[in-house]
Amino acid sequence: MKAYKDLSKEELQAVQTELQAQYQKLKEAGIQLDMSRGKPGIDQLDLSVSMFDVLSSKSSFKGVDNIDIRSYGLFDGVTEAKELFAEIMECPADHVMVYGNSSLNIMYDLVSNAMLHGICGNTPWCKLDKVKFLCPVPGYDRHFAITESLGIEMINIPMDENGPDMDMVEQYVNNDPTVKGIWNVPKYTNPAGIVYSDEVVRRFANLKPAAPDFRIFWDNAYAVHHLYVDNKVPMLNIVEECEKAGNPNIYYQLCSTSKVTFPGSGVAALIASPENLSDIRKTVTKETIGYDKLNQMRHVLFFKDAAGVHAHMEKHAAILRPKFEAVLDCLESELGGLEIGKWVKPLGGYFIAFDTIEGCAKRVVELCKEAGVVMTPAGSTYPYKKDPKDTSIRIAPTYPTPEELKQACEVFVLCVKLASVEKYMENIA
Amino acid sequence: MKAYKDLSKEELQAVQTELQAQYQKLKEAGIQLDMSRGKPGIDQLDLSVSMFDVLSSKSSFKGVDNIDIRSYGLFDGVTEAKELFAEIMECPADHVMVYGNSSLNIMYDLVSNAMLHGICGNTPWCKLDKVKFLCPVPGYDRHFAITESLGIEMINIPMDENGPDMDMVEQYVNNDPTVKGIWNVPKYTNPAGIVYSDEVVRRFANLKPAAPDFRIFWDNAYAVHHLYVDNKVPMLNIVEECEKAGNPNIYYQLCSTSKVTFPGSGVAALIASPENLSDIRKTVTKETIGYDKLNQMRHVLFFKDAAGVHAHMEKHAAILRPKFEAVLDCLESELGGLEIGKWVKPLGGYFIAFDTIEGCAKRVVELCKEAGVVMTPAGSTYPYKKDPKDTSIRIAPTYPTPEELKQACEVFVLCVKLASVEKYMENIA
């Protein structure tokens, strides 16, 4: 297959005519498919429904804390849940606070409370003229929505297969005291699917921030979300590395069971140094009397321990692998050699990141939509929804069936081809 | 029984000697009792445990919204839950947003987001030099903790058996644009147990605030928490009254099932005008992808409708009545005629408010503690924990058994007598 960039004007025209005919036919097929959000499939949700039977009217409602978990108390989580998260995330239990159903909500809280109350006695950010966050791109749109809504200036940090450009991160963090945070999904990144390298994690841990209240937001949403049982990509432990580096308070690590049990009805946790947690507890006691301890205990009884979680995640992987492979096979067979797109095969997580040639992402998503396939809006993986080169598309292959994905991906690759030809024609003209 | 104030110095001394002997004996009895927090008793928690069986692995997980409630979506609540709260609170369902497990958390969110984002396009409060809240006293300590933590100045508003001093409320709200809110527990107030009169509710609805972003925080925590089935105290509907007054956006009404099902594992709701809700949704979408819809549905399936809730509340009342009566009988029989304390018999809610003579509340609580009975710290029902006259004590009779309450109350009345005699002796000397 000849790369599109090497085609002559006439060749491009011929390809375009043929693609347009195919596209017309596809549009008439009345397809309706959605690859826009990282939602688990129905069969994944079914994996956890027996959790509804672990607490019953005949249960005992006292755990090791000897407090009736149906009532008030234990605002930072039941001990069993802290221990379960500690085992999963490989950190001491005194580094864990267990919250409600959403790690996004914890992050919103951490940032908005930093605005209002300040971190560890430092000036509340809302009293400062300027607050900046670094945003490795492409990244998670809901992270960026938090900082944007609070008027925090966001700075793009490019990423490669090892993680963010650490020269740039160090340059900003170690010199600019208005840089207060950096968003990360360090493992099986959303959307690129890469895992931060050892060097990247170590350089994070060894940052020497100009701002004493700078925090690394380490949203380890996919910590246990491997796709290949025999190829679980390891990542250095941020807690250990920061402690080794003498920077024990520099990170907030987040995790949840949203994509382990139920999105919206899972349990989320914050992992941070005891000093950070003690600072955070002061505000949390103003916010709530406590989170849903019964749901915490449901999770504990359902999983028992980290081994239970890992075994459960293998069932998820078995469902997700064919979906990822359906998309990746289609990309490879349809686009291989054309040099009009780049992607990385993810070994975990929920997404495949696809890069078009410059200036094509929006057009691809638009063409897909017209043909009945909903993609995440182009640009939404960038701060302010502005992808400067208009190349980045997030593919979310988890919700549709493998058959639907095959069909959706055929539409997608056709749209990539069409948009690329259009772009080359434009450049020639 | 002669009132203490009419006793001579010698008579007071004789009384004191006798009381001290009794107190010494009580201390030696090694009592350990707690009347400090409004916690439901174990038997109350048992009333709702069959809720754990209504969702099972065999359930259907689609409601009228036709969305799998185990997954993402419906961030402002499942329709069935909105309808249930609308029926309970007697308002249209489009005035309801259903959140997570805590109405306190909704209130923290509303105030902190008003600080950061502003209300309905008005200046964020954190950009203003001064923000004030009115605080009817005695009131709920956790309300005051929210505003205190955010640096909002709190102003005491005295209450009588009809509710807050509305002349004072109107004076502040209608003239001072820095007054942005007022905290209320309007029905079976915490702690006084009174219900706002029709006139008070109408005057609230007809306020003409100097600040366009002034809001009445109407924490209707005990809306259905009657103690006497045949004496449910009615209260005017704030939604209807505000609409009649042409003030549809002036209130935020809160409610929850914390004291209907489980504290910490219930469901909370915000009731507000569609215009307010539309403003609030803009921020909530930044905070979370959604609340726990499964727990919302559990509540819906358990109660079915408002009649189900009311029938359930009668079971709570049957458990609570003897507890309230144990305390009230003891107060009446031991303190009647002595003129050293005032209290109102509540017809609902979770508390009894007791007023000592001036300057005695702290001392009573201290004496109780020494004798093994934990009371809510004196002053905590006032902003900044400062009760200017040191008279207000909150009695929480819901958690102990009636027998324990009888014993605890005997300690309490003895401490009231002791502290009062001390005070009169001091005044004579």
Short mmCIF file of C-alpha atoms in Angstrom, two decimals, chain A residues 37-40 42 45-47 49-53 55-59 61-62 68-72 101-102 104-106 108-109 111-113 115-117 126-128 140 142 145-146 149-150 258-259 261-266 283 285-295 298 399, chain B residues 37-40 42 45-47 49-53 55-59 61-62 68-72 101-102 104-106 108-109 111-113 115-117 126-128 140 142 145-146 149-150 258-259 261-266 283 285-295 298 399:
data_model
loop_
_atom_site.label_atom_id
_atom_site.label_comp_id
_atom_site.label_asym_id
_atom_site.label_seq_id
_atom_site.Cartn_x
_atom_site.Cartn_y
_atom_site.Cartn_z
CA ARG A 37 -17.09 7.24 26.50
CA GLY A 38 -15.11 4.83 28.65
CA LYS A 39 -18.11 2.90 29.87
CA PRO A 40 -17.87 -0.77 30.85
CA ILE A 42 -23.17 -4.77 30.33
CA LEU A 45 -21.35 -4.88 35.09
CA ASP A 46 -22.79 -8.35 35.47
CA LEU A 47 -19.47 -9.55 36.92
CA VAL A 49 -23.86 -8.08 40.76
CA SER A 50 -23.44 -10.76 43.38
CA MET A 51 -22.10 -7.91 45.52
CA PHE A 52 -25.74 -6.99 46.13
CA ASP A 53 -26.15 -10.18 48.09
CA LEU A 55 -24.93 -7.51 52.83
CA SER A 56 -28.37 -8.73 53.78
CA SER A 57 -30.90 -8.05 56.47
CA LYS A 58 -29.19 -10.84 58.40
CA SER A 59 -25.70 -9.38 58.22
CA PHE A 61 -22.94 -4.55 60.79
CA LYS A 62 -19.89 -4.28 62.96
CA ASP A 68 -22.30 0.02 63.67
CA ILE A 69 -21.56 0.88 60.03
CA ARG A 70 -25.22 1.66 59.40
CA SER A 71 -24.87 4.81 61.49
CA TYR A 72 -22.61 7.86 61.81
CA ASN A 101 -18.39 6.78 44.98
CA SER A 102 -16.16 9.04 42.90
CA LEU A 104 -13.27 12.66 40.35
CA ASN A 105 -15.24 14.13 43.22
CA ILE A 106 -12.23 13.74 45.54
CA TYR A 108 -12.65 18.39 42.63
CA ASP A 109 -12.70 18.63 46.41
CA VAL A 111 -8.59 21.49 44.16
CA SER A 112 -11.59 23.54 45.28
CA ASN A 113 -10.54 23.23 48.92
CA MET A 115 -8.64 27.34 46.41
CA LEU A 116 -10.70 28.11 49.53
CA HIS A 117 -8.64 26.84 52.46
CA CYS A 126 -8.26 32.01 45.42
CA LYS A 127 -6.26 34.76 47.12
CA LEU A 128 -3.46 34.51 44.55
CA TYR A 140 -8.55 13.26 30.72
CA ARG A 142 -12.75 15.88 33.28
CA ALA A 145 -12.83 20.73 33.28
CA ILE A 146 -12.12 21.03 37.03
CA SER A 149 -14.00 25.89 35.92
CA LEU A 150 -11.90 27.25 38.78
CA SER A 258 -15.59 2.62 39.22
CA LYS A 259 -14.25 0.31 36.55
CA THR A 261 -17.37 -2.89 40.17
CA PHE A 262 -19.84 -0.15 39.20
CA PRO A 263 -19.31 3.33 37.76
CA GLY A 264 -21.28 5.56 40.10
CA SER A 265 -21.74 2.94 42.80
CA GLY A 266 -18.15 2.01 43.52
CA THR A 283 -11.79 20.20 55.73
CA THR A 285 -15.08 17.08 58.64
CA LYS A 286 -16.74 20.33 57.52
CA GLU A 287 -18.05 18.73 54.34
CA THR A 288 -19.67 15.59 55.61
CA ILE A 289 -20.31 13.42 58.63
CA GLY A 290 -19.12 10.48 56.60
CA TYR A 291 -19.28 8.50 53.39
CA ASP A 292 -21.26 5.36 52.64
CA LYS A 293 -19.67 2.78 54.92
CA LEU A 294 -22.15 0.08 53.93
CA ASN A 295 -20.99 0.27 50.34
CA ARG A 298 -19.97 -4.48 50.49
CA TYR A 399 -18.98 -0.42 25.61
CA ARG B 37 -25.31 13.33 69.27
CA GLY B 38 -28.50 12.87 67.30
CA LYS B 39 -27.88 9.26 66.41
CA PRO B 40 -30.71 6.82 65.80
CA ILE B 42 -29.88 0.31 66.94
CA LEU B 45 -31.44 1.06 62.14
CA ASP B 46 -32.96 -2.41 62.19
CA LEU B 47 -36.19 -0.98 60.71
CA VAL B 49 -32.26 -3.51 56.95
CA SER B 50 -34.60 -5.34 54.59
CA MET B 51 -33.57 -2.63 52.12
CA PHE B 52 -30.41 -4.67 51.58
CA ASP B 53 -32.51 -7.36 49.97
CA LEU B 55 -31.64 -5.13 44.93
CA SER B 56 -30.17 -8.53 44.27
CA SER B 57 -28.05 -10.17 41.64
CA LYS B 58 -31.32 -11.05 39.94
CA SER B 59 -32.68 -7.51 39.80
CA PHE B 61 -31.23 -2.48 36.63
CA LYS B 62 -33.24 -0.32 34.32
CA ASP B 68 -28.52 0.84 33.30
CA ILE B 69 -28.25 2.32 36.76
CA ARG B 70 -25.13 0.27 37.48
CA SER B 71 -23.18 2.48 35.07
CA TYR B 72 -22.58 6.18 34.35
CA ASN B 101 -25.55 10.20 51.00
CA SER B 102 -25.39 13.57 52.74
CA LEU B 104 -24.68 18.39 54.76
CA ASN B 105 -22.38 17.70 51.86
CA ILE B 106 -24.86 19.35 49.45
CA TYR B 108 -21.10 22.55 51.88
CA ASP B 109 -21.05 22.30 48.11
CA VAL B 111 -21.76 27.44 49.88
CA SER B 112 -18.25 26.58 48.69
CA ASN B 113 -19.35 26.76 45.06
CA MET B 115 -17.61 31.20 47.03
CA LEU B 116 -15.77 29.93 43.96
CA HIS B 117 -18.24 30.23 41.09
CA CYS B 126 -14.48 34.78 47.54
CA LYS B 127 -13.97 37.94 45.47
CA LEU B 128 -15.97 40.04 47.93
CA TYR B 140 -27.09 23.20 64.10
CA ARG B 142 -22.41 21.70 61.47
CA ALA B 145 -18.87 25.00 60.96
CA ILE B 146 -19.32 25.33 57.19
CA SER B 149 -14.48 27.42 57.85
CA LEU B 150 -15.07 29.57 54.78
CA SER B 258 -30.24 9.95 57.02
CA LYS B 259 -32.71 9.60 59.87
CA THR B 261 -33.01 4.78 56.72
CA PHE B 262 -29.28 4.98 57.52
CA PRO B 263 -27.07 7.89 58.58
CA GLY B 264 -24.23 7.77 56.08
CA SER B 265 -25.90 5.36 53.69
CA GLY B 266 -29.09 7.23 52.92
CA THR B 283 -20.96 23.08 38.64
CA THR B 285 -21.05 18.28 36.22
CA LYS B 286 -17.53 19.41 37.08
CA GLU B 287 -17.62 17.71 40.45
CA THR B 288 -18.81 14.24 39.59
CA ILE B 289 -20.05 11.98 36.83
CA GLY B 290 -22.90 11.03 39.08
CA TYR B 291 -24.08 9.88 42.49
CA ASP B 292 -24.92 6.37 43.64
CA LYS B 293 -27.98 5.50 41.57
CA LEU B 294 -28.16 1.98 42.94
CA ASN B 295 -28.67 3.30 46.44
CA ARG B 298 -32.81 0.75 46.71
CA TYR B 399 -29.45 6.79 71.03
#
